[in-house]
CSV table of C-alpha atoms in Angstrom, one decimal:
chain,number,residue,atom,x,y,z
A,164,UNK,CA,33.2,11.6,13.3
A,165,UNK,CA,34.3,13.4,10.3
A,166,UNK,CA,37.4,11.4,9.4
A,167,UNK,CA,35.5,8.4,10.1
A,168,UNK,CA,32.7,9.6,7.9
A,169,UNK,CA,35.0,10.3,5.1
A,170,UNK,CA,36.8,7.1,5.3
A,171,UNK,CA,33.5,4.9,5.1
A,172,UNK,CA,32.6,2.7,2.4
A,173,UNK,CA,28.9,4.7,3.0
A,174,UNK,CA,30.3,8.2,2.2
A,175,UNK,CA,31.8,6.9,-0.3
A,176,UNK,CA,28.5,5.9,-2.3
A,177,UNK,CA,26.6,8.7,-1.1
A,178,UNK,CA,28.6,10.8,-3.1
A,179,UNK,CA,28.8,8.9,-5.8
A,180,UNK,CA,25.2,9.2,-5.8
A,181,UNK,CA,24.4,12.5,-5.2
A,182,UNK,CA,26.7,12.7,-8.5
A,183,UNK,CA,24.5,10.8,-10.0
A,184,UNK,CA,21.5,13.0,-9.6
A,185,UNK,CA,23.3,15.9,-11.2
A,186,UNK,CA,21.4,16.7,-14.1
A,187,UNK,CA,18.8,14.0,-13.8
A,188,UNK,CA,14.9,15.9,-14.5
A,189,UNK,CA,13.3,14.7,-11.0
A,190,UNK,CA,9.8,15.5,-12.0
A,191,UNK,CA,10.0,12.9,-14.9
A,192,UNK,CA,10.6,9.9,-12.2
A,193,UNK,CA,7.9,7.6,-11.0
A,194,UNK,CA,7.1,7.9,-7.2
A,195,UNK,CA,9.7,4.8,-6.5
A,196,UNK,CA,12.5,6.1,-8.7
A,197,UNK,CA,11.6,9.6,-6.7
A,198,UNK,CA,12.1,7.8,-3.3
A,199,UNK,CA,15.4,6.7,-3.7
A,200,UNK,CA,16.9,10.0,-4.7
A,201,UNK,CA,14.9,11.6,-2.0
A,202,UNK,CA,17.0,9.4,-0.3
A,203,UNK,CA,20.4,10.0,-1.4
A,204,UNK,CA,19.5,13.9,-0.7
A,205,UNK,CA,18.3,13.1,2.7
A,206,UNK,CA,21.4,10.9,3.7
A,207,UNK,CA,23.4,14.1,3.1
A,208,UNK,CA,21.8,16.5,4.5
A,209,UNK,CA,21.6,13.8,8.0
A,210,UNK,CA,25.0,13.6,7.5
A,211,UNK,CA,26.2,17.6,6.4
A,212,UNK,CA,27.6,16.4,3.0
A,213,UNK,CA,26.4,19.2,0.8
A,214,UNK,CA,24.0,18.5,-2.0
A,215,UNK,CA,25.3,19.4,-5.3
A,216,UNK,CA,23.4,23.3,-6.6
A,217,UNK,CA,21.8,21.1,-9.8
A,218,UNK,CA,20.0,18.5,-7.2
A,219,UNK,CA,18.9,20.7,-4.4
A,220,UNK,CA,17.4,23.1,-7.5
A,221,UNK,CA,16.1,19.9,-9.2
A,222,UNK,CA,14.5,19.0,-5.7
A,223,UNK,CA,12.9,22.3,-5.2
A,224,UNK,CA,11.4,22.7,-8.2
A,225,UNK,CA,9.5,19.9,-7.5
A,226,UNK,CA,5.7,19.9,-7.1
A,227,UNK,CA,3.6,19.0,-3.8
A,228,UNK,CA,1.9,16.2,-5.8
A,229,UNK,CA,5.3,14.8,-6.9
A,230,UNK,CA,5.9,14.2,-3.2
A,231,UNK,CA,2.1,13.1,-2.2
A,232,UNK,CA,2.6,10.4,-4.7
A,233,UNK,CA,6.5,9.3,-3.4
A,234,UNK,CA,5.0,9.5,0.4
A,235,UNK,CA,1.7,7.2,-0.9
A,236,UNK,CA,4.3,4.8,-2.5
A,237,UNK,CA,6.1,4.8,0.5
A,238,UNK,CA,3.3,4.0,3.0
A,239,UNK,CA,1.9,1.6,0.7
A,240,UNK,CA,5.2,-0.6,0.5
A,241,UNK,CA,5.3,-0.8,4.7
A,242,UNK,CA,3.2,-3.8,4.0
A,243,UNK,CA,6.6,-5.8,3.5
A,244,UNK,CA,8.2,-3.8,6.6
A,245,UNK,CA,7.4,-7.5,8.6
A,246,UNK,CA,8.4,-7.0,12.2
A,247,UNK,CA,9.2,-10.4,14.2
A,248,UNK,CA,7.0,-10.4,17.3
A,249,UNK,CA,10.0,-12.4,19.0
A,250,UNK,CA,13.5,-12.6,18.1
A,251,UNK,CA,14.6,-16.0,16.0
A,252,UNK,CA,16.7,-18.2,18.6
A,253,UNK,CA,19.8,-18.0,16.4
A,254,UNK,CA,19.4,-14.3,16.8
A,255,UNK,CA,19.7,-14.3,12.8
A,256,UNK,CA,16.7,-11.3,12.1
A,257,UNK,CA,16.5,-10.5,8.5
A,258,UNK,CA,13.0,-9.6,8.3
A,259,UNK,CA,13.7,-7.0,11.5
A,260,UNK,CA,16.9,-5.6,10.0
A,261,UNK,CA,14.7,-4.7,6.6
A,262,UNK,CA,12.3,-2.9,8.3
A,263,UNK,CA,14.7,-0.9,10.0
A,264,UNK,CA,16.9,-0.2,7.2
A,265,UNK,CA,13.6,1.0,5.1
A,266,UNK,CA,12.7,3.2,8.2
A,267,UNK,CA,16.0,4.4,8.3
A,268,UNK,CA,15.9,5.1,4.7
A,269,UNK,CA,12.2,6.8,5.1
A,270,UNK,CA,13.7,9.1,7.4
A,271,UNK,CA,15.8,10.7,4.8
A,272,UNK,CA,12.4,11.3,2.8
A,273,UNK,CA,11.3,12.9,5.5
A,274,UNK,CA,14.4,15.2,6.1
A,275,UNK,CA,14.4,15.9,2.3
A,276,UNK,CA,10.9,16.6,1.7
A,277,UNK,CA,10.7,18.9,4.8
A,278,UNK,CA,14.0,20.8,3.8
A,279,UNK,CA,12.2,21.5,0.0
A,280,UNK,CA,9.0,21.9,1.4
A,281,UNK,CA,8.9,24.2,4.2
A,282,UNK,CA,10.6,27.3,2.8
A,283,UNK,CA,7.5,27.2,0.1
A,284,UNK,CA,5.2,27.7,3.0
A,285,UNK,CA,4.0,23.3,3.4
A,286,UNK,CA,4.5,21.4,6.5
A,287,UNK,CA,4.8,17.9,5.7
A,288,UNK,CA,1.7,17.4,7.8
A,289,UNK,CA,-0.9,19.0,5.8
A,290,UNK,CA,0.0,16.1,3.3
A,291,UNK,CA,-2.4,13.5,3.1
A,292,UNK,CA,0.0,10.7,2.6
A,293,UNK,CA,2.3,12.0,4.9
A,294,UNK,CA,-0.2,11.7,7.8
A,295,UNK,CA,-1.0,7.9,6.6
A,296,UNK,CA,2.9,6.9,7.1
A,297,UNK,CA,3.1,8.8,10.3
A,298,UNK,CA,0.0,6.9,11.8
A,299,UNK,CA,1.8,3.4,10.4
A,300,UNK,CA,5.3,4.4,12.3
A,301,UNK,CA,2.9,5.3,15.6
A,302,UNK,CA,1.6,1.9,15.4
A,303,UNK,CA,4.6,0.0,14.8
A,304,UNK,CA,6.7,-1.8,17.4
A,305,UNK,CA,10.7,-1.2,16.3
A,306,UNK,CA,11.2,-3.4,19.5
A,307,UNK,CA,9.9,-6.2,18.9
A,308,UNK,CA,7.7,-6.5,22.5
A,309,UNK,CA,10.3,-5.0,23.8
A,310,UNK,CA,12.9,-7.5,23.6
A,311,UNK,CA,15.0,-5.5,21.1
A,312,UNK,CA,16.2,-2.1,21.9
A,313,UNK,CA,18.7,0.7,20.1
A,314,UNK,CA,21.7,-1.0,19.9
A,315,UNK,CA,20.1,-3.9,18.1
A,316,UNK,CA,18.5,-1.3,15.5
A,317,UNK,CA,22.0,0.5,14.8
A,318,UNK,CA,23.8,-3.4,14.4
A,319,UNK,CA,20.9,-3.6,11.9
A,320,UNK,CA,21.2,-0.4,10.1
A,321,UNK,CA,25.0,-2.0,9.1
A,322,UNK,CA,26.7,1.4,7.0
A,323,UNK,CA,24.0,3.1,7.7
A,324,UNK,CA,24.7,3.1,11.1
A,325,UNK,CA,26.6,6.4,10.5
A,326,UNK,CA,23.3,8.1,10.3
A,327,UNK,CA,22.3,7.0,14.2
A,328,UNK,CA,23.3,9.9,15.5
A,329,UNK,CA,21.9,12.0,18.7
A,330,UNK,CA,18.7,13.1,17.6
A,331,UNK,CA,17.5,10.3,15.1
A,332,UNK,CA,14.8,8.2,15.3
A,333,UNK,CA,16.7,5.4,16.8
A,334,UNK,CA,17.3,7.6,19.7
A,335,UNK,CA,13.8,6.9,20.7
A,336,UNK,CA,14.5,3.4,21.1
A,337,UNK,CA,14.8,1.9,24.5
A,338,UNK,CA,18.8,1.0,25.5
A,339,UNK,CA,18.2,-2.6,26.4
A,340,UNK,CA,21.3,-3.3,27.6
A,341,UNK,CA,20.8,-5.5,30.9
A,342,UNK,CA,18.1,-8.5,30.9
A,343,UNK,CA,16.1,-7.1,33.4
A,344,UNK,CA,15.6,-3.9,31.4
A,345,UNK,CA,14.1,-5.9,28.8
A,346,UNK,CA,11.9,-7.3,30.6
A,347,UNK,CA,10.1,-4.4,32.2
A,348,UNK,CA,10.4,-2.7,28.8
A,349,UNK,CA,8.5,-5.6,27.7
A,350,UNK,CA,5.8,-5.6,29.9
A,351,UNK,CA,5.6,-1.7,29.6
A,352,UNK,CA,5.0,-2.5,25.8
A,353,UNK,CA,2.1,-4.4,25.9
A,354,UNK,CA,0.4,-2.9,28.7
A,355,UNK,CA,-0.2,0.9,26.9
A,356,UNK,CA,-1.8,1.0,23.9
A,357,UNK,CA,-0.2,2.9,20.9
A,358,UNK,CA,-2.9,6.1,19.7
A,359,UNK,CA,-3.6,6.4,16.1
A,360,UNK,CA,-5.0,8.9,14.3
A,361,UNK,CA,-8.9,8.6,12.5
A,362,UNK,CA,-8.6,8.8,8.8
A,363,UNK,CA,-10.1,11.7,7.2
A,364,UNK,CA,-12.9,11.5,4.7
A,365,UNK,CA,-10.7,12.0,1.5
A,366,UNK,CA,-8.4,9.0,3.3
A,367,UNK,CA,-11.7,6.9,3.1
A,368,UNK,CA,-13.0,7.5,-0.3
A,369,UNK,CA,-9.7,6.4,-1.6
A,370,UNK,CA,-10.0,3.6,0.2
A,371,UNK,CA,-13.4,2.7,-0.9
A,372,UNK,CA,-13.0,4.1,-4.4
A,373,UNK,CA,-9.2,2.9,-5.0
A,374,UNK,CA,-8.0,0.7,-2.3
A,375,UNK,CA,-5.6,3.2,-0.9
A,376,UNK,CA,-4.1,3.6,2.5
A,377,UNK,CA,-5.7,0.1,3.2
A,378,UNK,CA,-3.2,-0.6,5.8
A,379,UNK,CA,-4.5,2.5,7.8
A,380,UNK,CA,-8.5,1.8,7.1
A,381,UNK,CA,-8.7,-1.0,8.0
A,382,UNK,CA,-6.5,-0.4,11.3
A,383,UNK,CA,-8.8,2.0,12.1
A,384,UNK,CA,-11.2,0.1,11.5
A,385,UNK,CA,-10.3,-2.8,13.6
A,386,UNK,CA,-9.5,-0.1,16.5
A,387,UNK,CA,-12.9,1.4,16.6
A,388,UNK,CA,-16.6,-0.8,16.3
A,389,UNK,CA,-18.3,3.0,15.4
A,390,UNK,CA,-15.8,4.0,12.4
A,391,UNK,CA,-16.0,0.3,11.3
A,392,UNK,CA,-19.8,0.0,10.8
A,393,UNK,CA,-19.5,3.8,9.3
A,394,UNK,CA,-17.3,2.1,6.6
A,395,UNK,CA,-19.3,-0.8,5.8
A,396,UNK,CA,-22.3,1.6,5.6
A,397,UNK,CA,-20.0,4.1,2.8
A,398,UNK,CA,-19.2,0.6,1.0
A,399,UNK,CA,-22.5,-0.6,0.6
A,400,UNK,CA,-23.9,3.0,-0.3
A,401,UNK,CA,-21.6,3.0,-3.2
A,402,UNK,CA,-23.5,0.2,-4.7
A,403,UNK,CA,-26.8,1.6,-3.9
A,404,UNK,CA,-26.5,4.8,-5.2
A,405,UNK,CA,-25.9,3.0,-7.9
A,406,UNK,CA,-22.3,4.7,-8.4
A,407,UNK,CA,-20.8,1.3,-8.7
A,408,UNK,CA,-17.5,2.3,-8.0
A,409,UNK,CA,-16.2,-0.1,-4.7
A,410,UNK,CA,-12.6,-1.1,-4.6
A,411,UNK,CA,-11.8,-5.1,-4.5
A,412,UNK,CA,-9.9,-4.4,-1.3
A,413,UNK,CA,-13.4,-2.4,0.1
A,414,UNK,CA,-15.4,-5.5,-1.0
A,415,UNK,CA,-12.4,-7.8,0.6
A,416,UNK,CA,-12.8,-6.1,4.2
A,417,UNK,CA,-16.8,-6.1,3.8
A,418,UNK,CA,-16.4,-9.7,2.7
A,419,UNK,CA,-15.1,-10.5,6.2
A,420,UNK,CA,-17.4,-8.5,8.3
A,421,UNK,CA,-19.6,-9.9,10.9
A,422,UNK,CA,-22.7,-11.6,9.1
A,423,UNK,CA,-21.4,-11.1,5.1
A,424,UNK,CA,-20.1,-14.3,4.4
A,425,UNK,CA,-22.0,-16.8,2.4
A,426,UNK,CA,-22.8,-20.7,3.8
A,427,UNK,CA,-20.8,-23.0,1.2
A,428,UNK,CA,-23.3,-24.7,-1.0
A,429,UNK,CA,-24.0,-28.0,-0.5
A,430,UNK,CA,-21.7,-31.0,-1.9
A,431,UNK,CA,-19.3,-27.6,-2.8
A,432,UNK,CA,-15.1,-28.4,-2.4
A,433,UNK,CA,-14.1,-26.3,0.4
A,434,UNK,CA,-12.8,-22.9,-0.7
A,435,UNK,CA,-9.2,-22.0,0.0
A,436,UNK,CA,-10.8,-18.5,1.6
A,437,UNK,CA,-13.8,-16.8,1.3
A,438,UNK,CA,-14.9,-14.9,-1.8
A,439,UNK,CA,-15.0,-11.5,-2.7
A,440,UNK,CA,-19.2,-11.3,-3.3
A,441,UNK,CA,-20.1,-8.8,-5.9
A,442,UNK,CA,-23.5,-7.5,-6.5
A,443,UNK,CA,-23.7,-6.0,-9.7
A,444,UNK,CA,-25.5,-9.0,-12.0
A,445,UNK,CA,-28.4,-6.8,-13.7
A,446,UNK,CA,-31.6,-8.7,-14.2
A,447,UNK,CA,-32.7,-9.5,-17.6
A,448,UNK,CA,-35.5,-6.8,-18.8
A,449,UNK,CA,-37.7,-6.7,-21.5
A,450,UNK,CA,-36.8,-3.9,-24.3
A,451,UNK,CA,-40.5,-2.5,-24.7
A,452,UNK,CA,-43.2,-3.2,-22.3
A,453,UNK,CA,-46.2,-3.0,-25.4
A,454,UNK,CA,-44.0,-4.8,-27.8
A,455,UNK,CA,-43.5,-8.7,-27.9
A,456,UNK,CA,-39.9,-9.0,-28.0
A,457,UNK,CA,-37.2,-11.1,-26.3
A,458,UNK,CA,-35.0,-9.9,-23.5
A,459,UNK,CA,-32.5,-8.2,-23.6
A,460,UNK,CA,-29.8,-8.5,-20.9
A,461,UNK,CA,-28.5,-4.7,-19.3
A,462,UNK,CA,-25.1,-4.2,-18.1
A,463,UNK,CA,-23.4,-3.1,-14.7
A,464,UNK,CA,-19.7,-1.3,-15.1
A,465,UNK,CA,-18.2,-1.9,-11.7
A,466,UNK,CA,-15.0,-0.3,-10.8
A,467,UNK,CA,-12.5,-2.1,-8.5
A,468,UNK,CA,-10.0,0.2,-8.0
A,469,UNK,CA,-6.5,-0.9,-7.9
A,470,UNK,CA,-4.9,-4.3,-7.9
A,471,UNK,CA,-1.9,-4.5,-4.9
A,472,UNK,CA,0.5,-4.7,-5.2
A,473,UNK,CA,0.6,-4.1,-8.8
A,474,UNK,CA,0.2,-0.2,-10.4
A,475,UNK,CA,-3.4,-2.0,-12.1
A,476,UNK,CA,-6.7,-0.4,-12.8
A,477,UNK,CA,-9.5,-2.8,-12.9
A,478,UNK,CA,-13.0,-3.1,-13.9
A,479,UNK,CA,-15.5,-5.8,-13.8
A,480,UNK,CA,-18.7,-5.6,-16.9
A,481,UNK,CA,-21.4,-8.3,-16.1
A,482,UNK,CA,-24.8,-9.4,-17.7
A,483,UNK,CA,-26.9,-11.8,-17.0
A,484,UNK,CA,-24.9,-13.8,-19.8
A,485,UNK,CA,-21.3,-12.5,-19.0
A,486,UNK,CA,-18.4,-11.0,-17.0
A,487,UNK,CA,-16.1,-9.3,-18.9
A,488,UNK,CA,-12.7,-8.1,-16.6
A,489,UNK,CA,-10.5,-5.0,-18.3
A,490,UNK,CA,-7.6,-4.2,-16.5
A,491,UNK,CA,-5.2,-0.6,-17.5
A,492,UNK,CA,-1.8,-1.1,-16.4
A,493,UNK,CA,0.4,1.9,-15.3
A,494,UNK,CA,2.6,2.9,-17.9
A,495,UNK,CA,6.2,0.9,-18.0
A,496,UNK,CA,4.3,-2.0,-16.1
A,497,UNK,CA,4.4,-5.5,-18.1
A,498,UNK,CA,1.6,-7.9,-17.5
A,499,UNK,CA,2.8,-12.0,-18.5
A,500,UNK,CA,-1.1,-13.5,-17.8
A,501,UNK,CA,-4.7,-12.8,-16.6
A,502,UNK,CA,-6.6,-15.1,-15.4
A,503,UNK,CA,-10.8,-15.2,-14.6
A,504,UNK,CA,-12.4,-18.1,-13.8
A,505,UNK,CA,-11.1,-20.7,-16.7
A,506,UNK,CA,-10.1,-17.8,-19.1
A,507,UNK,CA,-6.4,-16.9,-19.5
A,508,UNK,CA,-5.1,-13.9,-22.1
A,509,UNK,CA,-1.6,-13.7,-22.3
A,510,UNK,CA,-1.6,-10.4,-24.0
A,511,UNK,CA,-4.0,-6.9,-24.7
A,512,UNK,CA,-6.4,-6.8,-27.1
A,513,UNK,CA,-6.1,-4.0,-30.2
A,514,UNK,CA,-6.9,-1.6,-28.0
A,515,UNK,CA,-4.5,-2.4,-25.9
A,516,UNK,CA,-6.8,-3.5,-22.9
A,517,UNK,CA,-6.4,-6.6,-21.5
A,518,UNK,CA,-10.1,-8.0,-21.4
A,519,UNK,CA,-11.4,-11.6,-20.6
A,520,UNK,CA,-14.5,-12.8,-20.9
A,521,UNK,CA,-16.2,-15.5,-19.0
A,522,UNK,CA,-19.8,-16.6,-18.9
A,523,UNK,CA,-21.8,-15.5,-15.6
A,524,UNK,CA,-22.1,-17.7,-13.4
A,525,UNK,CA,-22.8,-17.9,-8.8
A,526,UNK,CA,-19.9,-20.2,-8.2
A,527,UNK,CA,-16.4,-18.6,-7.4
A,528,UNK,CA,-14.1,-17.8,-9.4
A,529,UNK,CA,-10.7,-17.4,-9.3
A,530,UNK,CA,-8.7,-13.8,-10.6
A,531,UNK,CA,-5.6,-13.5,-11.1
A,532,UNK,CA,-3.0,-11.1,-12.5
A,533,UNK,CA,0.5,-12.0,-12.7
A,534,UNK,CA,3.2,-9.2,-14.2
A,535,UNK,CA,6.3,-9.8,-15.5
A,536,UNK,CA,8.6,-8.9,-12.7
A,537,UNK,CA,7.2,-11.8,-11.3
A,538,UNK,CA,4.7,-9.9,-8.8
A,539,UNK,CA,1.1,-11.3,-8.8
A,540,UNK,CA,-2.7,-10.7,-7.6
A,541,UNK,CA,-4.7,-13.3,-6.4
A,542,UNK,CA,-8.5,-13.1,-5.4
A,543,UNK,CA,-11.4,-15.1,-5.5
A,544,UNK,CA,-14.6,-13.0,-6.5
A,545,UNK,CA,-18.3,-14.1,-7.0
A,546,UNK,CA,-20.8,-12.5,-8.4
A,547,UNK,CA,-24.3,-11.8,-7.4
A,548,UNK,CA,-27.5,-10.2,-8.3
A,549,UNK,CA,-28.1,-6.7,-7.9
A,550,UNK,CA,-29.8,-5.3,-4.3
């Protein structure tokens, strides 16, 4: 394999890349930036192509965290890993080869981060994050029902088909080779349930709190009646305690439990889903009880977490009178328009919030954040009075 390796277009641009690394500061990239040079160092080391002193030193010297929040980026982006439940008839699969090539490419991380990690005394297990990718790869099907098997993964892997070797992940797949095979492999599928693993506490607050590792929550969720009513009992206790810090995705899943959603109104246009119902209107109060003075309307500060797909705090101000939505961007992330009910900003305030104001009101209303990479976030919220 080695004159072949050598010879490849592939090794090629690995080492092209892994001269590109040299001398780049690996603690200052973002977790996205991060995963691609994990990578390019993972490629190598899959493949024995030694990893220039500067880049391996670079790569140890970074921090657990630094790899907690490449590993969260990671899971979170498995969203877009859509397996076909059939093949297409034309046998033309690009939404199968994608997910296999970013599996592929995840399985570098993994060789990268466990080759820094170890030696310092961390198994890639005790890591959070970690554990919320390897419960998404236990509960994905790379064969499709079993109609697709290891030789159709490593025709999808294209160049990176020189990574397939004994002992990778693709290994695992079945060798579907002869029609019959695929059809007991098939039935074999969808006859054994995959296991998963229950989310830990911390894994549920930042779910509730942040929107995090939603993929995994609410799979768990869906998998077990007792962990789901657990989790709509933490989500409405956030309110309660009068915290009021519930993520929009939280309040999306509660939304859609069994008994939450709201009868339309009558005469009402049919809504294109249901909303998000939030119970934080305050009622109006009187400002001394022995004095005759007019009311005065309180405030509730809810937090929402984070928008997905986009790097976006939000929060969500509401009086009887109005609703005020103030979203914080990550830094290097460009917003184009906010939207909230009939209000539209195209740009931040002085204080470099972007904040729109609508009156309060019990019909929906639409939000919507669009950036300027062309990425947007869509719900429908409606707001409601507290308790």
């Amino acid at each position: 394999m080695g004159s072949d390796l050598e010879s490849s277009p592939f090794h090629r641009q690995l080492l092209a890349a892994l001269d590109g690394l040299r001398g780049l500061a690996l603690a200052d990239l973002g977790p996205a930036a991060l995963l691609v040079a994990l990578t390019v160092v993972g490629d190598a080391i899959r493949l024995g192509v030694e990893v220039p002193s500067p880049v391996m030193r670079a790569a140890e010297a970074l921090p657990n965290d630094a790899f907690r929040a490449a590993f969260l980026a990671l899971y979170e982006e498995t969203a877009t890993w859509a397996l076909p439940v059939e093949p297409d008839t034309t046998g033309d699969l690009p939404d199968f080869a994608w997910a296999v090539r970013r599996r592929d490419e995840a399985e570098s991380v993994i060789v990268a981060a466990r080759r820094v990690l170890v030696p310092r005394g961390t198994l890639l297990e005790e890591l959070e994050e970690v554990r919320a990718f390897d419960a998404f790869l236990m509960l994905s099907d790379f064969t499709c029902g079993g109609r697709l098997g290891r030789t159709d993964a490593e025709r999808a892997m294209g160049e990176r088909g020189l990574l397939a070797t004994p002992g990778s992940w693709v290994e695992a797949l079945p060798d579907l080779e002869r029609a019959e095979e695929r059809i007991a492999e098939a039935e074999k599928t969808t006859s054994e349930p995959l296991p998963f693993a229950m989310p830990s506490d911390a894994s549920v607050d930042a779910y509730v709190t942040q929107g995090r590792l939603a993929a995994w929550i609410e799979g768990a969720a869906r998998r077990s009646p007792a962990f789901a009513e657990e989790l709509e009992a933490m989500i409405d206790a956030s309110f309660a305690a009068g915290a009021m810090v519930v993520s929009l995705r939280a309040l999306r899943w509660l939304s859609g439990r069994p008994g939450r959603s709201r009868a339309s109104k009558p005469g009402a246009a049919p809504a294109k889903r249901p909303s998000v119902r939030i119970t934080a209107v305050p009622p109006a109060a009187l400002a001394a009880a022995d004095r005759n003075e007019a009311l005065v309307a309180p405030q509730r500060t809810v937090h929402l977490g984070a928008l997905d797909p986009l790097d976006v705090e939000a929060s969500l101000t509401v009086s009887v009178e109005t609703a005020t939505l103030q979203l914080f961007p990550a830094r290097g992330l460009d917003l184009a328009r906010v939207q909230l009910g009939s209000a539209v900003i195209h740009a931040p305030d002085a204080e470099g919030i972007w904040r729109v104001k609508v009156p309060t009101t019990d019909q929906p209303l639409d939000l919507r954040v669009q950036a300027c990479d062309g990425r947007v976030f869509e719900e429908i919220i409606e707001l409601g009075p507290e308790g």
